[in-house]
Short mmCIF file of N, CA and C in Angstrom, two decimals:
data_model
loop_
_atom_site.label_atom_id
_atom_site.label_comp_id
_atom_site.label_asym_id
_atom_site.label_seq_id
_atom_site.Cartn_x
_atom_site.Cartn_y
_atom_site.Cartn_z
N MET H 230 52.48 -141.09 -34.12
CA MET H 230 52.17 -140.12 -35.15
C MET H 230 50.86 -140.48 -35.85
N LYS H 231 50.63 -141.80 -36.11
CA LYS H 231 49.39 -142.21 -36.75
C LYS H 231 48.19 -141.85 -35.88
N LEU H 232 48.36 -141.97 -34.56
CA LEU H 232 47.27 -141.63 -33.64
C LEU H 232 46.91 -140.15 -33.78
N LEU H 233 47.92 -139.28 -33.83
CA LEU H 233 47.66 -137.84 -33.98
C LEU H 233 46.97 -137.55 -35.32
N THR H 234 47.40 -138.22 -36.37
CA THR H 234 46.78 -138.03 -37.68
C THR H 234 45.32 -138.48 -37.65
N SER H 235 45.07 -139.61 -37.00
CA SER H 235 43.70 -140.12 -36.89
C SER H 235 42.83 -139.18 -36.09
N LEU H 236 43.38 -138.66 -34.98
CA LEU H 236 42.61 -137.72 -34.15
C LEU H 236 42.31 -136.44 -34.92
N ALA H 237 43.28 -135.95 -35.67
CA ALA H 237 43.06 -134.73 -36.47
C ALA H 237 41.99 -134.98 -37.53
N ALA H 238 42.02 -136.14 -38.17
CA ALA H 238 41.01 -136.48 -39.18
C ALA H 238 39.63 -136.58 -38.53
N ALA H 239 39.56 -137.19 -37.35
CA ALA H 239 38.27 -137.32 -36.65
C ALA H 239 37.74 -135.94 -36.27
N ALA H 240 38.62 -135.06 -35.81
CA ALA H 240 38.19 -133.71 -35.45
C ALA H 240 37.67 -132.97 -36.68
N ALA H 241 38.36 -133.12 -37.81
CA ALA H 241 37.92 -132.46 -39.04
C ALA H 241 36.55 -132.98 -39.48
N LEU H 242 36.33 -134.28 -39.39
CA LEU H 242 35.03 -134.86 -39.75
C LEU H 242 33.94 -134.35 -38.82
N SER H 243 34.25 -134.19 -37.55
CA SER H 243 33.26 -133.67 -36.60
C SER H 243 32.84 -132.27 -36.98
N LEU H 244 33.80 -131.45 -37.39
CA LEU H 244 33.46 -130.09 -37.80
C LEU H 244 32.57 -130.10 -39.03
N VAL H 245 32.85 -130.96 -39.99
CA VAL H 245 32.02 -131.08 -41.18
C VAL H 245 30.61 -131.50 -40.77
N SER H 246 30.49 -132.46 -39.86
CA SER H 246 29.18 -132.92 -39.40
C SER H 246 28.42 -131.81 -38.71
N LEU H 247 29.09 -131.02 -37.88
CA LEU H 247 28.41 -129.91 -37.20
C LEU H 247 27.93 -128.89 -38.20
N THR H 248 28.72 -128.64 -39.26
CA THR H 248 28.29 -127.71 -40.29
C THR H 248 27.03 -128.21 -40.96
N ALA H 249 26.97 -129.52 -41.23
CA ALA H 249 25.79 -130.09 -41.88
C ALA H 249 24.57 -129.95 -41.00
N ILE H 250 24.71 -130.17 -39.71
CA ILE H 250 23.58 -130.07 -38.79
C ILE H 250 23.07 -128.63 -38.72
N ALA H 251 23.99 -127.65 -38.82
CA ALA H 251 23.59 -126.25 -38.69
C ALA H 251 22.59 -125.84 -39.76
N ALA H 252 22.56 -126.48 -40.91
CA ALA H 252 21.66 -126.09 -41.99
C ALA H 252 20.30 -126.76 -41.88
N ASP H 253 20.13 -127.68 -40.96
CA ASP H 253 18.86 -128.37 -40.80
C ASP H 253 18.03 -127.68 -39.71
N TYR H 254 16.72 -127.85 -39.82
CA TYR H 254 15.80 -127.27 -38.85
C TYR H 254 14.92 -128.39 -38.34
N LYS H 255 14.69 -128.44 -37.03
CA LYS H 255 13.86 -129.47 -36.44
C LYS H 255 12.71 -128.81 -35.71
N ALA H 256 11.52 -129.37 -35.91
CA ALA H 256 10.32 -128.89 -35.22
C ALA H 256 9.43 -130.10 -34.97
N GLY H 257 9.24 -130.45 -33.71
CA GLY H 257 8.45 -131.64 -33.42
C GLY H 257 9.07 -132.85 -34.07
N ASP H 258 8.27 -133.58 -34.84
CA ASP H 258 8.76 -134.77 -35.54
C ASP H 258 9.31 -134.45 -36.93
N LEU H 259 9.38 -133.19 -37.27
CA LEU H 259 9.81 -132.81 -38.62
C LEU H 259 11.27 -132.36 -38.64
N MET H 260 11.95 -132.73 -39.71
CA MET H 260 13.30 -132.25 -39.98
C MET H 260 13.25 -131.58 -41.34
N LEU H 261 13.66 -130.32 -41.40
CA LEU H 261 13.68 -129.58 -42.65
C LEU H 261 15.12 -129.38 -43.08
N SER H 262 15.40 -129.63 -44.33
CA SER H 262 16.77 -129.47 -44.83
C SER H 262 16.74 -129.04 -46.29
N LYS H 263 17.91 -128.77 -46.81
CA LYS H 263 18.08 -128.40 -48.23
C LYS H 263 17.15 -127.25 -48.61
N ALA H 264 17.10 -126.23 -47.77
CA ALA H 264 16.24 -125.05 -48.03
C ALA H 264 16.99 -124.09 -48.95
N TRP H 265 16.37 -123.76 -50.08
CA TRP H 265 17.06 -122.89 -51.03
C TRP H 265 16.08 -122.16 -51.93
N THR H 266 16.57 -121.16 -52.63
CA THR H 266 15.84 -120.44 -53.65
C THR H 266 16.84 -120.03 -54.73
N ARG H 267 16.37 -119.33 -55.75
CA ARG H 267 17.24 -118.88 -56.83
C ARG H 267 17.40 -117.36 -56.77
N ALA H 268 18.53 -116.88 -57.24
CA ALA H 268 18.71 -115.44 -57.41
C ALA H 268 17.71 -114.94 -58.44
N THR H 269 17.25 -113.70 -58.27
CA THR H 269 16.27 -113.12 -59.19
C THR H 269 16.85 -111.87 -59.85
N PRO H 270 16.35 -111.50 -61.03
CA PRO H 270 16.77 -110.24 -61.65
C PRO H 270 16.34 -109.07 -60.76
N PRO H 271 16.96 -107.90 -60.92
CA PRO H 271 16.67 -106.76 -60.03
C PRO H 271 15.20 -106.38 -59.91
N LYS H 272 14.41 -106.45 -60.96
CA LYS H 272 13.00 -106.01 -60.87
C LYS H 272 12.03 -107.17 -60.95
N ALA H 273 12.47 -108.35 -60.60
CA ALA H 273 11.59 -109.53 -60.63
C ALA H 273 10.43 -109.33 -59.67
N LYS H 274 9.28 -109.85 -60.05
CA LYS H 274 8.07 -109.73 -59.22
C LYS H 274 7.83 -110.98 -58.37
N ALA H 275 8.46 -112.10 -58.75
CA ALA H 275 8.17 -113.36 -58.04
C ALA H 275 9.42 -114.23 -57.94
N GLY H 276 9.37 -115.15 -56.98
CA GLY H 276 10.44 -116.13 -56.80
C GLY H 276 9.87 -117.36 -56.11
N GLY H 277 10.58 -118.46 -56.24
CA GLY H 277 10.14 -119.71 -55.61
C GLY H 277 11.10 -120.12 -54.51
N GLY H 278 10.60 -120.89 -53.57
CA GLY H 278 11.43 -121.42 -52.48
C GLY H 278 11.23 -122.91 -52.37
N PHE H 279 12.30 -123.61 -51.96
CA PHE H 279 12.29 -125.07 -51.96
C PHE H 279 12.90 -125.59 -50.67
N VAL H 280 12.38 -126.72 -50.21
CA VAL H 280 12.88 -127.32 -48.97
C VAL H 280 12.47 -128.79 -48.92
N GLU H 281 13.24 -129.57 -48.22
CA GLU H 281 12.91 -130.98 -48.02
C GLU H 281 12.38 -131.13 -46.59
N ILE H 282 11.20 -131.75 -46.44
CA ILE H 282 10.56 -131.90 -45.13
C ILE H 282 10.42 -133.38 -44.84
N MET H 283 11.09 -133.83 -43.81
CA MET H 283 11.05 -135.24 -43.43
C MET H 283 10.22 -135.39 -42.15
N ASN H 284 9.20 -136.23 -42.20
CA ASN H 284 8.37 -136.48 -41.02
C ASN H 284 8.82 -137.79 -40.37
N MET H 285 9.46 -137.68 -39.23
CA MET H 285 9.97 -138.85 -38.51
C MET H 285 8.96 -139.37 -37.49
N GLY H 286 7.78 -138.79 -37.45
CA GLY H 286 6.77 -139.18 -36.48
C GLY H 286 5.84 -140.28 -36.98
N SER H 287 4.86 -140.61 -36.14
CA SER H 287 3.90 -141.66 -36.48
C SER H 287 2.57 -141.08 -36.95
N GLU H 288 2.47 -139.74 -37.01
CA GLU H 288 1.26 -139.08 -37.50
C GLU H 288 1.62 -138.08 -38.59
N ALA H 289 0.72 -137.92 -39.53
CA ALA H 289 0.93 -136.93 -40.60
C ALA H 289 0.89 -135.52 -40.02
N ASP H 290 1.57 -134.61 -40.66
CA ASP H 290 1.49 -133.19 -40.34
C ASP H 290 1.16 -132.49 -41.65
N ARG H 291 0.90 -131.21 -41.60
CA ARG H 291 0.54 -130.47 -42.81
C ARG H 291 1.18 -129.10 -42.77
N LEU H 292 1.87 -128.77 -43.85
CA LEU H 292 2.39 -127.41 -44.03
C LEU H 292 1.21 -126.56 -44.49
N VAL H 293 0.79 -125.61 -43.68
CA VAL H 293 -0.44 -124.87 -43.99
C VAL H 293 -0.20 -123.43 -44.45
N ALA H 294 0.99 -122.87 -44.17
CA ALA H 294 1.23 -121.49 -44.57
C ALA H 294 2.72 -121.19 -44.60
N ALA H 295 3.04 -120.12 -45.33
CA ALA H 295 4.40 -119.60 -45.36
C ALA H 295 4.28 -118.08 -45.35
N LYS H 296 5.21 -117.43 -44.68
CA LYS H 296 5.21 -115.96 -44.70
C LYS H 296 6.65 -115.46 -44.64
N SER H 297 6.85 -114.30 -45.26
CA SER H 297 8.18 -113.73 -45.29
C SER H 297 8.07 -112.23 -45.55
N ASP H 298 9.00 -111.46 -45.00
CA ASP H 298 9.03 -110.02 -45.23
C ASP H 298 9.61 -109.66 -46.59
N VAL H 299 10.13 -110.63 -47.33
CA VAL H 299 10.77 -110.32 -48.62
C VAL H 299 9.76 -110.13 -49.74
N ALA H 300 8.49 -110.46 -49.47
CA ALA H 300 7.46 -110.33 -50.52
C ALA H 300 6.15 -109.85 -49.91
N LYS H 301 5.32 -109.24 -50.75
CA LYS H 301 4.01 -108.78 -50.29
C LYS H 301 3.13 -109.97 -49.93
N LYS H 302 3.32 -111.08 -50.65
CA LYS H 302 2.49 -112.26 -50.43
C LYS H 302 3.34 -113.51 -50.58
N THR H 303 3.15 -114.47 -49.69
CA THR H 303 3.87 -115.74 -49.75
C THR H 303 2.84 -116.86 -49.63
N GLU H 304 2.84 -117.76 -50.61
CA GLU H 304 1.87 -118.85 -50.63
C GLU H 304 2.55 -120.18 -50.90
N LEU H 305 1.79 -121.24 -50.70
CA LEU H 305 2.25 -122.59 -51.04
C LEU H 305 1.62 -122.96 -52.38
N HIS H 306 2.44 -123.34 -53.35
CA HIS H 306 1.95 -123.61 -54.70
C HIS H 306 2.37 -124.98 -55.19
N GLU H 307 1.65 -125.41 -56.23
CA GLU H 307 2.02 -126.63 -56.96
C GLU H 307 2.08 -126.28 -58.44
N MET H 308 3.08 -126.81 -59.09
CA MET H 308 3.20 -126.68 -60.54
C MET H 308 3.03 -128.09 -61.09
N ALA H 309 2.12 -128.24 -62.06
CA ALA H 309 1.88 -129.57 -62.61
C ALA H 309 1.42 -129.44 -64.05
N VAL H 310 1.61 -130.49 -64.82
CA VAL H 310 1.15 -130.53 -66.21
C VAL H 310 -0.23 -131.17 -66.23
N THR H 311 -1.23 -130.42 -66.74
CA THR H 311 -2.60 -130.92 -66.87
C THR H 311 -3.00 -130.81 -68.32
N ASP H 312 -3.36 -131.93 -68.93
CA ASP H 312 -3.73 -131.97 -70.35
C ASP H 312 -2.64 -131.32 -71.22
N GLY H 313 -1.41 -131.57 -70.89
CA GLY H 313 -0.29 -131.07 -71.68
C GLY H 313 0.06 -129.62 -71.43
N VAL H 314 -0.62 -128.99 -70.47
CA VAL H 314 -0.37 -127.58 -70.17
C VAL H 314 0.17 -127.45 -68.75
N MET H 315 1.29 -126.73 -68.62
CA MET H 315 1.87 -126.49 -67.30
C MET H 315 1.01 -125.47 -66.56
N LYS H 316 0.55 -125.85 -65.37
CA LYS H 316 -0.30 -124.96 -64.58
C LYS H 316 0.27 -124.83 -63.18
N MET H 317 0.06 -123.66 -62.59
CA MET H 317 0.48 -123.43 -61.21
C MET H 317 -0.76 -123.02 -60.42
N ARG H 318 -0.90 -123.58 -59.24
CA ARG H 318 -2.05 -123.23 -58.40
C ARG H 318 -1.65 -123.20 -56.95
N GLU H 319 -2.38 -122.40 -56.17
CA GLU H 319 -2.15 -122.33 -54.74
C GLU H 319 -2.67 -123.60 -54.09
N MET H 320 -1.97 -124.13 -53.13
CA MET H 320 -2.39 -125.30 -52.36
C MET H 320 -3.19 -124.78 -51.17
N GLU H 321 -4.46 -124.51 -51.39
CA GLU H 321 -5.29 -123.86 -50.36
C GLU H 321 -5.42 -124.69 -49.09
N GLY H 322 -5.39 -126.00 -49.20
CA GLY H 322 -5.46 -126.85 -48.01
C GLY H 322 -4.10 -127.17 -47.42
N GLY H 323 -3.06 -126.59 -47.99
CA GLY H 323 -1.71 -126.85 -47.51
C GLY H 323 -1.12 -128.10 -48.17
N ILE H 324 -0.01 -128.54 -47.64
CA ILE H 324 0.72 -129.68 -48.19
C ILE H 324 0.89 -130.72 -47.09
N GLU H 325 0.34 -131.92 -47.32
CA GLU H 325 0.46 -132.98 -46.32
C GLU H 325 1.87 -133.55 -46.30
N VAL H 326 2.34 -133.82 -45.09
CA VAL H 326 3.64 -134.49 -44.90
C VAL H 326 3.33 -135.79 -44.16
N PRO H 327 3.11 -136.90 -44.91
CA PRO H 327 2.73 -138.16 -44.28
C PRO H 327 3.76 -138.67 -43.27
N ALA H 328 3.29 -139.41 -42.28
CA ALA H 328 4.17 -139.99 -41.26
C ALA H 328 5.21 -140.88 -41.93
N GLY H 329 6.45 -140.73 -41.50
CA GLY H 329 7.53 -141.57 -41.99
C GLY H 329 7.97 -141.29 -43.41
N GLU H 330 7.51 -140.19 -43.99
CA GLU H 330 7.87 -139.89 -45.38
C GLU H 330 8.53 -138.52 -45.49
N THR H 331 9.08 -138.29 -46.66
CA THR H 331 9.72 -137.01 -46.95
C THR H 331 9.01 -136.37 -48.14
N VAL H 332 8.67 -135.11 -47.99
CA VAL H 332 8.07 -134.34 -49.07
C VAL H 332 9.09 -133.29 -49.49
N THR H 333 9.33 -133.22 -50.78
CA THR H 333 10.33 -132.28 -51.29
C THR H 333 9.65 -131.18 -52.10
N LEU H 334 9.80 -129.95 -51.65
CA LEU H 334 9.35 -128.80 -52.42
C LEU H 334 10.50 -128.47 -53.36
N LYS H 335 10.22 -128.52 -54.68
CA LYS H 335 11.30 -128.38 -55.66
C LYS H 335 10.80 -127.69 -56.92
N PRO H 336 11.70 -127.19 -57.75
CA PRO H 336 11.28 -126.55 -59.00
C PRO H 336 10.43 -127.51 -59.84
N GLY H 337 9.33 -126.99 -60.40
CA GLY H 337 8.45 -127.79 -61.24
C GLY H 337 7.44 -128.62 -60.46
N GLY H 338 7.40 -128.48 -59.14
CA GLY H 338 6.48 -129.24 -58.30
C GLY H 338 5.94 -128.36 -57.19
N LEU H 339 5.80 -128.94 -56.03
CA LEU H 339 5.38 -128.16 -54.87
C LEU H 339 6.48 -127.14 -54.55
N HIS H 340 6.07 -125.93 -54.14
CA HIS H 340 7.07 -124.92 -53.81
C HIS H 340 6.44 -123.78 -53.00
N ILE H 341 7.30 -122.97 -52.42
CA ILE H 341 6.88 -121.73 -51.76
C ILE H 341 6.91 -120.65 -52.83
N MET H 342 5.85 -119.86 -52.93
CA MET H 342 5.78 -118.82 -53.96
C MET H 342 5.82 -117.45 -53.31
N PHE H 343 6.83 -116.67 -53.66
CA PHE H 343 6.95 -115.29 -53.18
C PHE H 343 6.43 -114.38 -54.29
N MET H 344 5.41 -113.57 -54.00
CA MET H 344 4.82 -112.69 -55.02
C MET H 344 4.91 -111.25 -54.57
N GLY H 345 5.31 -110.37 -55.49
CA GLY H 345 5.50 -108.96 -55.15
C GLY H 345 6.76 -108.79 -54.33
N LEU H 346 7.87 -109.21 -54.89
CA LEU H 346 9.15 -109.15 -54.15
C LEU H 346 9.47 -107.71 -53.74
N ASN H 347 9.90 -107.54 -52.51
CA ASN H 347 10.33 -106.23 -52.01
C ASN H 347 11.78 -105.96 -52.37
N GLN H 348 12.49 -107.00 -52.74
CA GLN H 348 13.92 -106.89 -53.09
C GLN H 348 14.27 -108.11 -53.94
N SER H 349 15.33 -107.98 -54.72
CA SER H 349 15.76 -109.14 -55.49
C SER H 349 16.51 -110.10 -54.57
N PHE H 350 16.56 -111.35 -54.97
CA PHE H 350 17.31 -112.36 -54.22
C PHE H 350 18.71 -112.40 -54.80
N GLU H 351 19.70 -112.14 -53.96
CA GLU H 351 21.10 -112.09 -54.39
C GLU H 351 21.78 -113.43 -54.15
N GLU H 352 22.46 -113.96 -55.17
CA GLU H 352 23.18 -115.22 -55.03
C GLU H 352 24.13 -115.15 -53.84
N GLY H 353 24.13 -116.18 -53.02
CA GLY H 353 25.00 -116.25 -51.85
C GLY H 353 24.38 -115.69 -50.58
N SER H 354 23.22 -115.00 -50.71
CA SER H 354 22.56 -114.48 -49.51
C SER H 354 21.56 -115.50 -48.99
N LYS H 355 20.75 -115.10 -48.03
CA LYS H 355 19.73 -115.99 -47.46
C LYS H 355 18.39 -115.26 -47.45
N VAL H 356 17.32 -116.01 -47.64
CA VAL H 356 15.97 -115.47 -47.62
C VAL H 356 15.22 -116.12 -46.46
N PRO H 357 14.81 -115.31 -45.47
CA PRO H 357 14.09 -115.89 -44.33
C PRO H 357 12.62 -116.14 -44.66
N VAL H 358 12.10 -117.25 -44.17
CA VAL H 358 10.68 -117.57 -44.36
C VAL H 358 10.22 -118.35 -43.13
N VAL H 359 9.00 -118.09 -42.71
CA VAL H 359 8.40 -118.83 -41.60
C VAL H 359 7.40 -119.81 -42.19
N LEU H 360 7.63 -121.10 -41.93
CA LEU H 360 6.72 -122.14 -42.40
C LEU H 360 5.86 -122.57 -41.22
N THR H 361 4.55 -122.63 -41.43
CA THR H 361 3.63 -122.99 -40.35
C THR H 361 3.04 -124.37 -40.61
N PHE H 362 3.23 -125.26 -39.65
CA PHE H 362 2.69 -126.62 -39.73
C PHE H 362 1.55 -126.76 -38.73
N GLU H 363 0.57 -127.62 -39.07
CA GLU H 363 -0.56 -127.84 -38.16
C GLU H 363 -0.10 -128.31 -36.79
N LYS H 364 0.79 -129.29 -36.74
CA LYS H 364 1.21 -129.87 -35.46
C LYS H 364 2.54 -129.31 -34.96
N ALA H 365 3.50 -129.15 -35.82
CA ALA H 365 4.83 -128.72 -35.41
C ALA H 365 4.91 -127.22 -35.15
N GLY H 366 3.93 -126.45 -35.63
CA GLY H 366 3.92 -125.01 -35.41
C GLY H 366 4.80 -124.26 -36.40
N ASP H 367 5.26 -123.07 -35.98
CA ASP H 367 6.06 -122.21 -36.85
C ASP H 367 7.53 -122.64 -36.83
N VAL H 368 8.14 -122.64 -38.00
CA VAL H 368 9.57 -122.93 -38.13
C VAL H 368 10.17 -121.83 -39.01
N THR H 369 11.13 -121.11 -38.48
CA THR H 369 11.82 -120.09 -39.27
C THR H 369 12.99 -120.76 -39.99
N VAL H 370 12.99 -120.61 -41.30
CA VAL H 370 14.00 -121.25 -42.14
C VAL H 370 14.68 -120.17 -42.98
N GLU H 371 15.96 -120.31 -43.23
CA GLU H 371 16.66 -119.41 -44.14
C GLU H 371 16.98 -120.19 -45.42
N LEU H 372 16.49 -119.67 -46.54
CA LEU H 372 16.74 -120.31 -47.83
C LEU H 372 18.05 -119.78 -48.38
N ASP H 373 18.97 -120.67 -48.71
CA ASP H 373 20.22 -120.28 -49.36
C ASP H 373 19.89 -119.88 -50.80
N VAL H 374 20.43 -118.77 -51.25
CA VAL H 374 20.14 -118.30 -52.60
C VAL H 374 21.21 -118.81 -53.58
N ALA H 375 20.76 -119.67 -54.51
CA ALA H 375 21.64 -120.21 -55.56
C ALA H 375 21.67 -119.24 -56.73
N LYS H 376 22.47 -119.57 -57.73
CA LYS H 376 22.56 -118.69 -58.90
C LYS H 376 21.23 -118.65 -59.66
N MET H 377 21.05 -117.61 -60.42
CA MET H 377 19.85 -117.44 -61.21
C MET H 377 19.67 -118.65 -62.15
N GLY H 378 18.48 -119.20 -62.21
CA GLY H 378 18.18 -120.31 -63.09
C GLY H 378 18.61 -121.68 -62.59
N ALA H 379 19.14 -121.76 -61.38
CA ALA H 379 19.60 -123.05 -60.84
C ALA H 379 18.44 -124.03 -60.77
N LYS H 380 18.72 -125.27 -61.08
CA LYS H 380 17.70 -126.33 -61.00
C LYS H 380 17.72 -127.00 -59.62
N ALA H 381 18.83 -126.87 -58.92
CA ALA H 381 18.98 -127.44 -57.59
C ALA H 381 20.09 -126.69 -56.87
N MET H 382 20.07 -126.77 -55.55
CA MET H 382 21.10 -126.13 -54.74
C MET H 382 22.15 -127.16 -54.40
N LYS H 383 23.40 -126.79 -54.57
CA LYS H 383 24.46 -127.67 -54.13
C LYS H 383 24.65 -127.40 -52.64
N HIS H 384 24.30 -128.39 -51.83
CA HIS H 384 24.34 -128.21 -50.38
C HIS H 384 25.59 -128.78 -49.74
N GLY H 385 26.58 -129.11 -50.53
CA GLY H 385 27.80 -129.68 -49.98
C GLY H 385 28.48 -128.75 -48.99
N ASP H 386 28.29 -127.44 -49.18
CA ASP H 386 28.96 -126.50 -48.30
C ASP H 386 28.16 -126.20 -47.04
N HIS H 387 26.88 -126.56 -47.05
CA HIS H 387 26.08 -126.18 -45.89
C HIS H 387 24.84 -127.05 -45.73
N GLY H 388 25.09 -128.28 -45.32
CA GLY H 388 23.95 -129.06 -44.91
C GLY H 388 23.59 -130.25 -45.76
N ASP H 389 24.41 -130.62 -46.72
CA ASP H 389 24.06 -131.76 -47.55
C ASP H 389 24.17 -133.04 -46.74
N HIS H 390 23.16 -133.87 -46.89
CA HIS H 390 23.20 -135.17 -46.25
C HIS H 390 23.66 -136.25 -47.21
N GLY H 391 24.03 -135.84 -48.42
CA GLY H 391 24.46 -136.80 -49.40
C GLY H 391 23.37 -137.82 -49.66
N ASP H 392 23.73 -139.06 -49.70
CA ASP H 392 22.77 -140.10 -49.97
C ASP H 392 22.37 -140.85 -48.71
N HIS H 393 22.44 -140.23 -47.57
CA HIS H 393 22.05 -140.90 -46.33
C HIS H 393 20.61 -141.37 -46.44
N ASP H 394 20.34 -142.52 -45.91
CA ASP H 394 19.00 -143.08 -45.94
C ASP H 394 18.22 -142.55 -44.75
N HIS H 395 17.16 -141.80 -44.99
CA HIS H 395 16.31 -141.27 -43.92
C HIS H 395 15.01 -142.03 -43.86
N GLY H 396 15.01 -143.26 -44.30
CA GLY H 396 13.79 -144.04 -44.29
C GLY H 396 13.05 -143.89 -45.59
N LYS H 397 11.78 -144.19 -45.57
CA LYS H 397 10.95 -144.14 -46.77
C LYS H 397 10.85 -142.71 -47.27
N LYS H 398 11.18 -142.49 -48.51
CA LYS H 398 11.12 -141.15 -49.07
C LYS H 398 10.04 -141.07 -50.13
N LYS H 399 9.40 -139.93 -50.17
CA LYS H 399 8.43 -139.65 -51.22
C LYS H 399 8.77 -138.29 -51.77
N HIS H 400 9.00 -138.22 -53.05
CA HIS H 400 9.31 -136.94 -53.69
C HIS H 400 8.14 -136.52 -54.53
N ASN H 401 7.60 -135.38 -54.22
CA ASN H 401 6.46 -134.86 -54.98
C ASN H 401 6.94 -133.90 -56.04
#
């Protein structure tokens, strides 16, 4: 009986692991995970997108563009405090993803900027976006839509890696 219980537990863990893998995206040496955005009010003009990009290779790559049908314009932006003033600017040269490091696009920092939304982002839905890297090429990612005003996405239901060590991490 203990053997059957152990086998059932192992099978359940395997299903959880497969669910976690389904939310990750791999392109070349890059692994993208924890892709999310926030729900927006019905007539919102803009929204942000966030993702964790891990470079497992020996050479740097660069996120150079983002595009999506959900907005008239999609850009890569940085939000930073300069002289005590919060400023947002387009990352015209893209975002470097150094070899062996992880770059996190998150609220208040680097992010995907959707401008001129064609529709509001509904909590629980997904927002498709194509991220273009210099070396890895195009990667189509679906951002999970969290509740309005969320500071982070709870990925326990779809792709959380918890505190797994993925090597040297850098959070921007």
